[in-house]
Short mmCIF file of C-alpha atoms in Angstrom, two decimals:
data_model
loop_
_atom_site.label_atom_id
_atom_site.label_comp_id
_atom_site.label_asym_id
_atom_site.label_seq_id
_atom_site.Cartn_x
_atom_site.Cartn_y
_atom_site.Cartn_z
CA MET A 1 110.26 64.99 91.97
CA PHE A 2 111.67 68.38 92.67
CA ASP A 3 110.42 70.53 95.48
CA PHE A 4 108.93 73.50 93.59
CA GLY A 5 106.10 74.85 95.67
CA LEU A 6 105.81 71.73 97.83
CA PRO A 7 105.46 72.31 101.59
CA ALA A 8 108.57 71.29 103.56
CA PHE A 9 108.37 69.26 106.77
CA PHE A 10 110.29 71.72 108.87
CA ASP A 11 108.08 74.64 107.76
CA VAL A 12 104.89 72.68 108.45
CA LEU A 13 105.91 71.42 111.90
CA ALA A 14 104.43 73.37 114.83
CA GLU A 15 106.24 74.78 117.84
CA PRO A 16 107.48 73.56 120.31
CA GLN A 17 108.20 70.43 118.23
CA ARG A 18 110.41 72.40 115.87
CA SER A 19 112.68 73.55 118.70
CA GLU A 20 112.65 70.06 120.14
CA LEU A 21 114.10 68.63 116.91
CA GLN A 22 116.58 71.46 116.59
CA LYS A 23 117.92 70.60 120.04
CA LEU A 24 118.44 66.94 119.07
CA ALA A 25 119.96 67.57 115.64
CA ARG A 26 123.59 67.73 114.65
CA PRO A 27 124.38 69.70 111.50
CA LYS A 28 126.67 67.91 109.10
CA THR A 29 128.24 69.46 106.03
CA TYR A 30 128.65 67.54 102.76
CA ARG A 31 130.66 68.64 99.77
CA ASP A 32 129.31 68.56 96.22
CA GLY A 33 128.90 64.97 95.02
CA GLU A 34 129.43 63.44 98.47
CA ILE A 35 127.29 60.35 99.07
CA LEU A 36 125.20 60.29 102.27
CA HIS A 37 123.96 56.74 101.82
CA GLN A 38 123.44 53.99 99.29
CA PRO A 39 120.37 51.82 98.58
CA SER A 40 120.08 48.94 101.09
CA ASP A 41 122.23 50.71 103.71
CA VAL A 42 120.65 50.40 107.14
CA ALA A 43 118.55 53.52 107.82
CA ASP A 44 119.36 54.71 111.33
CA SER A 45 118.78 58.46 111.12
CA MET A 46 116.47 61.09 109.72
CA GLY A 47 117.59 64.42 108.39
CA TRP A 48 116.33 67.69 107.03
CA ILE A 49 118.18 70.02 104.74
CA GLU A 50 119.45 73.26 106.24
CA SER A 51 121.04 74.67 103.08
CA GLY A 52 121.99 73.32 99.68
CA ALA A 53 120.15 70.35 98.16
CA LEU A 54 120.14 66.55 98.04
CA LEU A 55 119.60 64.36 95.02
CA PHE A 56 117.86 61.03 95.62
CA GLY A 57 118.26 58.37 93.01
CA LYS A 58 119.15 54.86 92.04
CA TYR A 59 121.73 53.16 89.87
CA LEU A 60 120.91 52.17 86.31
CA GLN A 61 122.78 49.72 84.14
CA GLU A 62 123.32 52.29 81.39
CA GLU A 63 123.93 55.61 83.07
CA GLY A 64 124.96 54.90 86.66
CA PHE A 65 123.43 57.28 89.23
CA HIS A 66 120.05 58.55 88.10
CA THR A 67 118.17 61.28 90.00
CA LEU A 68 114.54 60.64 90.95
CA ALA A 69 114.04 63.58 93.30
CA ARG A 70 115.79 66.76 94.35
CA LEU A 71 114.96 68.28 97.73
CA GLY A 72 116.00 71.68 99.09
CA PRO A 73 115.95 73.48 102.47
CA GLY A 74 113.38 72.34 105.05
CA HIS A 75 112.68 69.04 103.30
CA HIS A 76 113.21 65.83 105.24
CA PHE A 77 114.14 62.22 104.53
CA GLY A 78 114.62 58.97 106.44
CA GLU A 79 111.90 59.56 109.05
CA PHE A 80 110.74 55.96 108.52
CA SER A 81 113.93 54.79 110.26
CA ALA A 82 112.36 55.87 113.58
CA PHE A 83 109.12 53.89 113.15
CA SER A 84 108.96 50.27 114.10
CA SER A 85 107.98 48.11 111.14
CA PRO A 86 104.91 45.86 111.60
CA LEU A 87 107.09 42.85 110.79
CA GLY A 88 110.10 43.99 112.82
CA GLU A 89 112.39 44.31 109.78
CA THR A 90 115.47 46.54 109.91
CA PRO A 91 114.66 49.68 107.92
CA LEU A 92 116.83 50.13 104.82
CA ARG A 93 117.45 53.12 102.56
CA ARG A 94 115.57 52.73 99.30
CA LEU A 95 117.47 55.32 97.29
CA ALA A 96 120.98 56.74 97.25
CA ALA A 97 121.40 60.34 98.48
CA VAL A 98 124.06 62.66 97.07
CA ALA A 99 124.82 66.30 97.93
CA GLU A 100 124.36 68.87 95.18
CA GLY A 101 126.79 71.67 95.96
CA ARG A 102 127.90 72.29 99.53
CA THR A 103 124.98 71.04 101.62
CA VAL A 104 124.25 71.20 105.33
CA VAL A 105 121.94 68.50 106.72
CA ASN A 106 120.54 68.38 110.25
CA GLU A 107 120.71 64.76 111.34
CA ILE A 108 119.08 62.95 114.26
CA ALA A 109 119.69 59.32 115.22
CA ALA A 110 116.56 57.19 114.85
CA GLU A 111 116.84 55.94 118.44
CA ASP A 112 116.54 59.53 119.72
CA LEU A 113 113.29 59.97 117.80
CA ARG A 114 111.32 56.81 118.56
CA GLY A 115 110.01 58.03 121.90
CA LEU A 116 109.02 61.43 120.51
CA PHE A 117 107.23 60.01 117.48
CA THR A 118 105.18 57.53 119.50
CA SER A 119 104.14 60.01 122.19
CA ASP A 120 103.34 63.17 120.19
CA PRO A 121 101.26 62.96 116.98
CA GLU A 122 102.37 66.43 115.76
CA TYR A 123 105.52 65.00 114.14
CA LEU A 124 103.51 62.43 112.21
CA ARG A 125 100.90 65.01 111.25
CA ALA A 126 103.64 67.13 109.64
CA PHE A 127 105.23 64.12 107.89
CA HIS A 128 101.88 62.97 106.61
CA PHE A 129 100.91 66.46 105.42
CA VAL A 130 104.01 66.91 103.26
CA THR A 131 104.03 63.31 102.00
CA THR A 132 100.41 63.65 100.90
CA ALA A 133 101.25 66.87 99.03
CA ARG A 134 104.15 65.10 97.27
CA LEU A 135 101.86 62.22 96.34
CA ALA A 136 99.13 64.50 94.95
CA LEU A 137 101.65 66.36 92.75
CA LEU A 138 103.29 63.19 91.54
CA LEU A 139 99.96 61.55 90.71
CA GLU A 140 99.16 64.41 88.33
CA LEU A 141 102.65 64.49 86.81
CA TYR A 142 102.60 60.75 86.24
CA ASP A 143 99.20 60.89 84.63
CA ASP A 144 100.31 63.71 82.34
CA ALA A 145 103.51 61.84 81.40
CA ARG A 146 101.46 58.81 80.35
CA ARG A 147 99.15 60.60 77.98
CA LEU A 148 100.05 64.14 76.97
CA PRO A 149 102.41 65.80 74.47
CA ALA A 150 105.37 67.75 75.86
CA ARG A 151 103.92 71.25 75.46
CA GLN A 152 100.73 70.39 77.35
CA ARG A 153 102.72 68.67 80.12
CA ILE A 154 104.78 71.83 80.66
CA ILE A 155 101.63 73.99 80.83
CA ASN A 156 99.90 71.58 83.25
CA PHE A 157 103.04 71.41 85.39
CA LEU A 158 103.35 75.21 85.64
CA SER A 159 99.67 75.47 86.53
CA LEU A 160 100.12 72.87 89.32
CA VAL A 161 103.14 74.73 90.70
CA GLU A 162 101.26 78.05 90.54
CA ARG A 163 98.46 76.56 92.65
CA LEU A 164 100.87 75.05 95.16
CA MET A 165 102.58 78.41 95.60
CA LYS A 166 99.32 80.09 96.63
CA ASP A 167 100.13 83.83 97.02
CA GLU A 168 103.73 83.58 95.90
CA ARG A 169 104.14 84.47 92.24
CA LEU A 170 107.83 83.80 91.76
CA VAL A 171 109.27 80.28 91.69
CA THR A 172 113.02 79.73 91.85
CA CYS A 173 113.82 77.30 89.06
CA THR A 174 115.79 77.18 85.87
CA GLN A 175 114.69 75.82 82.52
CA ALA A 176 117.07 72.93 83.18
CA ASP A 177 115.15 72.13 86.41
CA VAL A 178 111.84 71.98 84.49
CA SER A 179 113.50 69.84 81.85
CA LYS A 180 114.84 67.38 84.48
CA MET A 181 111.57 67.33 86.42
CA LEU A 182 109.52 66.41 83.36
CA GLY A 183 112.15 64.38 81.53
CA LEU A 184 111.88 66.64 78.45
CA SER A 185 114.62 68.18 76.32
CA LYS A 186 115.82 71.68 77.19
CA VAL A 187 114.95 72.78 73.66
CA THR A 188 111.29 71.80 74.10
CA VAL A 189 111.09 73.46 77.51
CA ASN A 190 112.74 76.61 76.17
CA GLN A 191 110.35 76.86 73.21
CA THR A 192 107.26 76.42 75.37
CA LEU A 193 108.39 78.88 78.04
CA ARG A 194 109.17 81.42 75.32
CA ALA A 195 105.72 81.02 73.77
CA LEU A 196 104.10 81.47 77.22
CA THR A 197 106.24 84.57 77.81
CA GLU A 198 105.17 86.09 74.47
CA ARG A 199 101.54 85.62 75.49
CA GLY A 200 102.15 87.36 78.81
CA VAL A 201 101.34 84.24 80.88
CA ILE A 202 104.73 84.01 82.60
CA SER A 203 108.02 85.86 82.59
CA VAL A 204 111.38 84.14 82.86
CA GLY A 205 114.17 85.73 84.93
CA TYR A 206 117.64 84.55 85.88
CA GLY A 207 116.84 81.20 87.54
CA THR A 208 113.21 82.17 88.16
CA ILE A 209 109.78 81.86 86.60
CA LYS A 210 107.14 84.45 87.48
CA PHE A 211 103.42 83.83 87.05
CA GLU A 212 101.98 86.90 85.31
CA ASP A 213 98.51 85.62 84.42
CA ALA A 214 97.46 82.59 86.46
CA ALA A 215 93.88 82.55 85.14
CA ARG A 216 95.11 82.37 81.56
CA LEU A 217 97.66 79.68 82.47
CA HIS A 218 94.95 77.56 84.04
CA ALA A 219 92.67 78.05 81.02
CA MET A 220 95.45 76.58 78.85
CA THR A 221 95.57 73.30 80.84
CA ASP A 222 93.42 70.37 79.77
CA ARG A 223 91.60 70.41 83.12
CA VAL A 224 87.97 71.50 83.40
CA MET B 1 97.79 54.50 90.76
CA PHE B 2 96.24 51.15 91.34
CA ASP B 3 96.66 49.26 94.54
CA PHE B 4 98.57 46.16 93.38
CA GLY B 5 100.72 45.02 96.23
CA LEU B 6 100.47 48.32 98.12
CA PRO B 7 99.80 48.05 101.85
CA ALA B 8 96.28 49.18 102.84
CA PHE B 9 95.62 51.48 105.80
CA PHE B 10 93.19 49.16 107.50
CA ASP B 11 95.59 46.20 107.28
CA VAL B 12 98.49 48.25 108.63
CA LEU B 13 96.60 49.78 111.56
CA ALA B 14 97.24 48.11 114.94
CA GLU B 15 94.68 46.91 117.46
CA PRO B 16 92.84 48.33 119.39
CA GLN B 17 92.73 51.28 116.94
CA ARG B 18 91.21 49.07 114.27
CA SER B 19 88.26 48.11 116.47
CA GLU B 20 87.93 51.74 117.56
CA LEU B 21 87.42 52.87 113.95
CA GLN B 22 85.09 49.98 113.23
CA LYS B 23 82.87 51.11 116.10
CA LEU B 24 82.65 54.65 114.73
CA ALA B 25 82.12 53.71 111.08
CA ARG B 26 78.88 53.43 109.16
CA PRO B 27 78.95 51.18 106.10
CA LYS B 28 77.40 52.75 103.03
CA THR B 29 76.69 50.91 99.79
CA TYR B 30 77.19 52.55 96.39
CA ARG B 31 76.03 51.17 93.08
CA ASP B 32 78.30 50.97 90.03
CA GLY B 33 79.06 54.44 88.68
CA GLU B 34 77.63 56.26 91.72
CA ILE B 35 79.56 59.42 92.60
CA LEU B 36 80.71 59.79 96.22
CA HIS B 37 82.06 63.29 95.84
CA GLN B 38 83.25 65.83 93.31
CA PRO B 39 86.42 67.97 93.28
CA SER B 40 86.05 71.06 95.52
CA ASP B 41 83.26 69.48 97.61
CA VAL B 42 83.85 70.12 101.30
CA ALA B 43 85.69 67.09 102.77
CA ASP B 44 83.95 66.18 106.02
CA SER B 45 84.54 62.44 106.29
CA MET B 46 87.12 59.75 105.79
CA GLY B 47 86.38 56.29 104.48
CA TRP B 48 87.92 52.94 103.79
CA ILE B 49 86.73 50.39 101.30
CA GLU B 50 85.08 47.27 102.67
CA SER B 51 84.37 45.58 99.33
CA GLY B 52 84.41 46.63 95.68
CA ALA B 53 86.60 49.49 94.48
CA LEU B 54 86.66 53.26 94.05
CA LEU B 55 88.00 55.21 91.11
CA PHE B 56 89.54 58.60 91.88
CA GLY B 57 89.89 61.05 89.04
CA LYS B 58 89.33 64.46 87.58
CA TYR B 59 87.43 65.92 84.65
CA LEU B 60 89.19 66.62 81.39
CA GLN B 61 87.99 68.85 78.56
CA GLU B 62 88.18 66.05 76.01
CA GLU B 63 87.10 62.86 77.76
CA GLY B 64 85.17 63.88 80.89
CA PHE B 65 85.93 61.73 83.95
CA HIS B 66 89.47 60.43 83.87
CA THR B 67 90.75 57.89 86.42
CA LEU B 68 94.00 58.66 88.24
CA ALA B 69 93.83 55.93 90.89
CA ARG B 70 91.83 52.81 91.70
CA LEU B 71 91.72 51.60 95.28
CA GLY B 72 90.33 48.32 96.61
CA PRO B 73 89.46 46.79 100.01
CA GLY B 74 91.24 48.19 103.08
CA HIS B 75 92.41 51.35 101.31
CA HIS B 76 91.42 54.70 102.75
CA PHE B 77 90.75 58.21 101.52
CA GLY B 78 89.80 61.61 102.95
CA GLU B 79 91.72 61.28 106.23
CA PHE B 80 92.99 64.85 105.73
CA SER B 81 89.46 66.09 106.45
CA ALA B 82 90.07 65.32 110.14
CA PHE B 83 93.33 67.31 110.43
CA SER B 84 93.28 71.01 111.08
CA SER B 85 95.01 72.93 108.32
CA PRO B 86 97.86 75.25 109.40
CA LEU B 87 96.01 78.17 107.78
CA GLY B 88 92.57 77.12 109.04
CA GLU B 89 91.16 76.53 105.53
CA THR B 90 88.15 74.26 105.01
CA PRO B 91 89.44 70.97 103.58
CA LEU B 92 88.17 70.25 100.06
CA ARG B 93 88.15 67.06 97.97
CA ARG B 94 90.83 67.22 95.33
CA LEU B 95 89.54 64.44 93.10
CA ALA B 96 86.15 62.96 92.24
CA ALA B 97 85.38 59.47 93.61
CA VAL B 98 83.17 56.99 91.74
CA ALA B 99 82.18 53.44 92.67
CA GLU B 100 83.34 50.65 90.36
CA GLY B 101 80.79 47.89 90.69
CA ARG B 102 78.74 47.56 93.89
CA THR B 103 81.00 49.01 96.56
CA VAL B 104 80.70 49.18 100.35
CA VAL B 105 82.58 52.01 102.06
CA ASN B 106 82.99 52.45 105.83
CA GLU B 107 82.56 56.15 106.52
CA ILE B 108 83.36 58.21 109.61
CA ALA B 109 82.55 61.90 110.05
CA ALA B 110 85.68 64.04 110.36
CA GLU B 111 84.46 65.58 113.62
CA ASP B 112 84.37 62.13 115.23
CA LEU B 113 88.02 61.57 114.30
CA ARG B 114 89.74 64.83 115.28
CA GLY B 115 90.11 63.92 118.94
CA LEU B 116 91.39 60.42 118.17
CA PHE B 117 93.94 61.60 115.62
CA THR B 118 95.40 64.28 117.89
CA SER B 119 95.66 62.03 120.96
CA ASP B 120 96.94 58.74 119.51
CA PRO B 121 99.81 58.70 116.95
CA GLU B 122 99.03 55.14 115.79
CA TYR B 123 96.44 56.37 113.27
CA LEU B 124 98.91 58.80 111.73
CA ARG B 125 101.65 56.19 111.72
CA ALA B 126 99.44 53.91 109.64
CA PHE B 127 98.39 56.73 107.27
CA HIS B 128 101.99 57.81 106.85
CA PHE B 129 103.19 54.27 106.26
CA VAL B 130 100.78 53.59 103.41
CA THR B 131 101.14 57.07 101.88
CA THR B 132 104.92 56.68 101.82
CA ALA B 133 104.58 53.32 100.07
CA ARG B 134 102.27 54.88 97.46
CA LEU B 135 104.75 57.71 96.93
CA ALA B 136 107.72 55.35 96.50
CA LEU B 137 105.87 53.28 93.89
CA LEU B 138 104.66 56.33 92.01
CA LEU B 139 108.10 57.93 91.95
CA GLU B 140 109.46 54.88 90.14
CA LEU B 141 106.51 54.63 87.75
CA TYR B 142 106.76 58.33 86.92
CA ASP B 143 110.46 58.07 86.28
CA ASP B 144 109.97 55.05 84.03
CA ALA B 145 107.16 56.79 82.11
CA ARG B 146 109.44 59.76 81.37
CA ARG B 147 112.29 57.79 79.87
CA LEU B 148 111.63 54.16 78.97
CA PRO B 149 110.00 52.28 76.10
CA ALA B 150 106.74 50.42 76.80
CA ARG B 151 108.21 46.91 77.14
CA GLN B 152 110.80 47.96 79.70
CA ARG B 153 108.17 49.89 81.67
CA ILE B 154 106.01 46.77 81.93
CA ILE B 155 108.96 44.67 83.12
CA ASN B 156 110.03 47.30 85.68
CA PHE B 157 106.43 47.61 86.89
CA LEU B 158 106.02 43.86 87.38
CA SER B 159 109.32 43.73 89.24
CA LEU B 160 108.18 46.54 91.57
CA VAL B 161 104.90 44.76 92.25
CA GLU B 162 106.69 41.48 92.89
CA ARG B 163 108.86 43.17 95.54
CA LEU B 164 105.88 44.87 97.16
CA MET B 165 104.08 41.54 97.43
CA LYS B 166 106.93 39.98 99.42
CA ASP B 167 105.99 36.31 99.93
CA GLU B 168 102.81 36.41 97.87
CA ARG B 169 103.37 35.20 94.34
CA LEU B 170 99.95 35.80 92.83
CA VAL B 171 98.63 39.28 92.08
CA THR B 172 94.99 39.79 91.18
CA CYS B 173 94.98 41.95 88.08
CA THR B 174 93.93 41.78 84.49
CA GLN B 175 95.89 42.85 81.45
CA ALA B 176 93.46 45.75 81.20
CA ASP B 177 94.47 46.85 84.73
CA VAL B 178 98.16 46.87 83.76
CA SER B 179 97.29 48.77 80.60
CA LYS B 180 95.35 51.43 82.57
CA MET B 181 97.99 51.69 85.28
CA LEU B 182 100.79 52.36 82.80
CA GLY B 183 98.75 54.19 80.16
CA LEU B 184 99.80 51.69 77.49
CA SER B 185 97.71 49.93 74.86
CA LYS B 186 96.27 46.51 75.66
CA VAL B 187 98.03 45.11 72.59
CA THR B 188 101.44 46.18 73.91
CA VAL B 189 100.71 44.81 77.37
CA ASN B 190 99.44 41.54 75.93
CA GLN B 191 102.53 41.06 73.73
CA THR B 192 104.94 41.72 76.59
CA LEU B 193 103.10 39.47 79.06
CA ARG B 194 103.03 36.70 76.46
CA ALA B 195 106.79 37.00 75.87
CA LEU B 196 107.41 36.87 79.63
CA THR B 197 105.17 33.82 79.92
CA GLU B 198 107.05 32.01 77.13
CA ARG B 199 110.31 32.61 79.01
CA GLY B 200 108.82 31.16 82.21
CA VAL B 201 109.08 34.45 84.13
CA ILE B 202 105.35 34.80 84.86
CA SER B 203 102.15 32.93 84.15
CA VAL B 204 98.88 34.62 83.37
CA GLY B 205 95.62 33.21 84.75
CA TYR B 206 92.05 34.43 84.67
CA GLY B 207 92.41 37.91 86.17
CA THR B 208 95.74 37.04 87.80
CA ILE B 209 99.46 37.24 87.18
CA LYS B 210 101.74 34.77 88.96
CA PHE B 211 105.46 35.39 89.47
CA GLU B 212 107.26 32.19 88.45
CA ASP B 213 110.86 33.42 88.40
CA ALA B 214 111.37 36.63 90.37
CA ALA B 215 115.17 36.60 90.06
CA ARG B 216 114.93 36.46 86.30
CA LEU B 217 112.27 39.18 86.23
CA HIS B 218 114.49 41.45 88.27
CA ALA B 219 117.48 40.74 86.03
CA MET B 220 115.39 41.98 83.09
CA THR B 221 114.80 45.41 84.66
CA ASP B 222 117.21 48.26 83.94
CA ARG B 223 118.10 48.51 87.65
CA VAL B 224 121.48 47.49 88.99
#
């Protein structure tokens, strides 16, 4: 999952909770390719991305590190490390995290967060809000991946992103990002985006896609 | 998404919050195929399933109602109706909900929950816990659907479920459930389950799958 159009924790969090976290956090800078943690490492901190991006993934027998999600500025991870598990287990990282380009992450030790998270529901409200949005997007993408041809998946995906963006009409993403997100070849993505451009539905800039005719885009999905 | 092995809100919620919700809830019985709500209906209640199951889906041009998720006892929906949106919008249902078989749902009006949810973080902790588990499962299933052949997807899926179940070794699901969950034909699912049974990895009962050799199952996935 990539973060196109998805709300980010730090943008959703209210004041004064935002300032509270900023006071507790220490910014840490990672260089491109640097590993923050590995699967099964003990999770003892949460973080949110200040600049740059993180890739979350796992290791496969064939290809080694394989990206499942890419998150950019404002997006968080590891908040579960500050919640006590019902069974009292030590929380572990599920995925590896690797910096993409020079990346600054604001990090807070889990022990500094426990008290906050159990006394003020605003933090959990913000976590739950963004996690629910991620889940809703992923549920649609998964369903499309199971049953639709590539061209229709690209159209449905763009329509979902357009809705998530609300009043924004420009999304920062390359054709390679769309191709990674949907697991489709760059050639297929390029052909479909070109056809949509010719029909005046979108326009493609340098690293951006602009929605020119959202009503027409939605009419091209297979949704009612 | 189906609920195999996923933790359910009502099981995860601590006491006395569980009893608190039970006091507020009114059980409502739906007959098979009865519609609870449609997409874009105003969301003014949350519910959790007491018995039976609910199908959540959307309407497609070709096939009409199309199931995206099936949730059973203990699982919740519509909790977002009790949170105030940052922009003050009226919360709307995203998906249609339909009863599968005779289904009893405990329902609570959103206005009765707002005060509780903003004063006690335990409710949000439980919502966030189960939503995060759903997201983690779906992220893996989506990734598998993008890149793997059917047989490997079934093996990876069973291995994920086995891990979610922890000490439980028996999961209640039919071959048709697996086929719906993964969007694969029943023939393919049947062939793969039979091959796994012959190797002693699982055994298939009437509406159940039992994990006989979890280590071997995991070794057959494409994970490291």
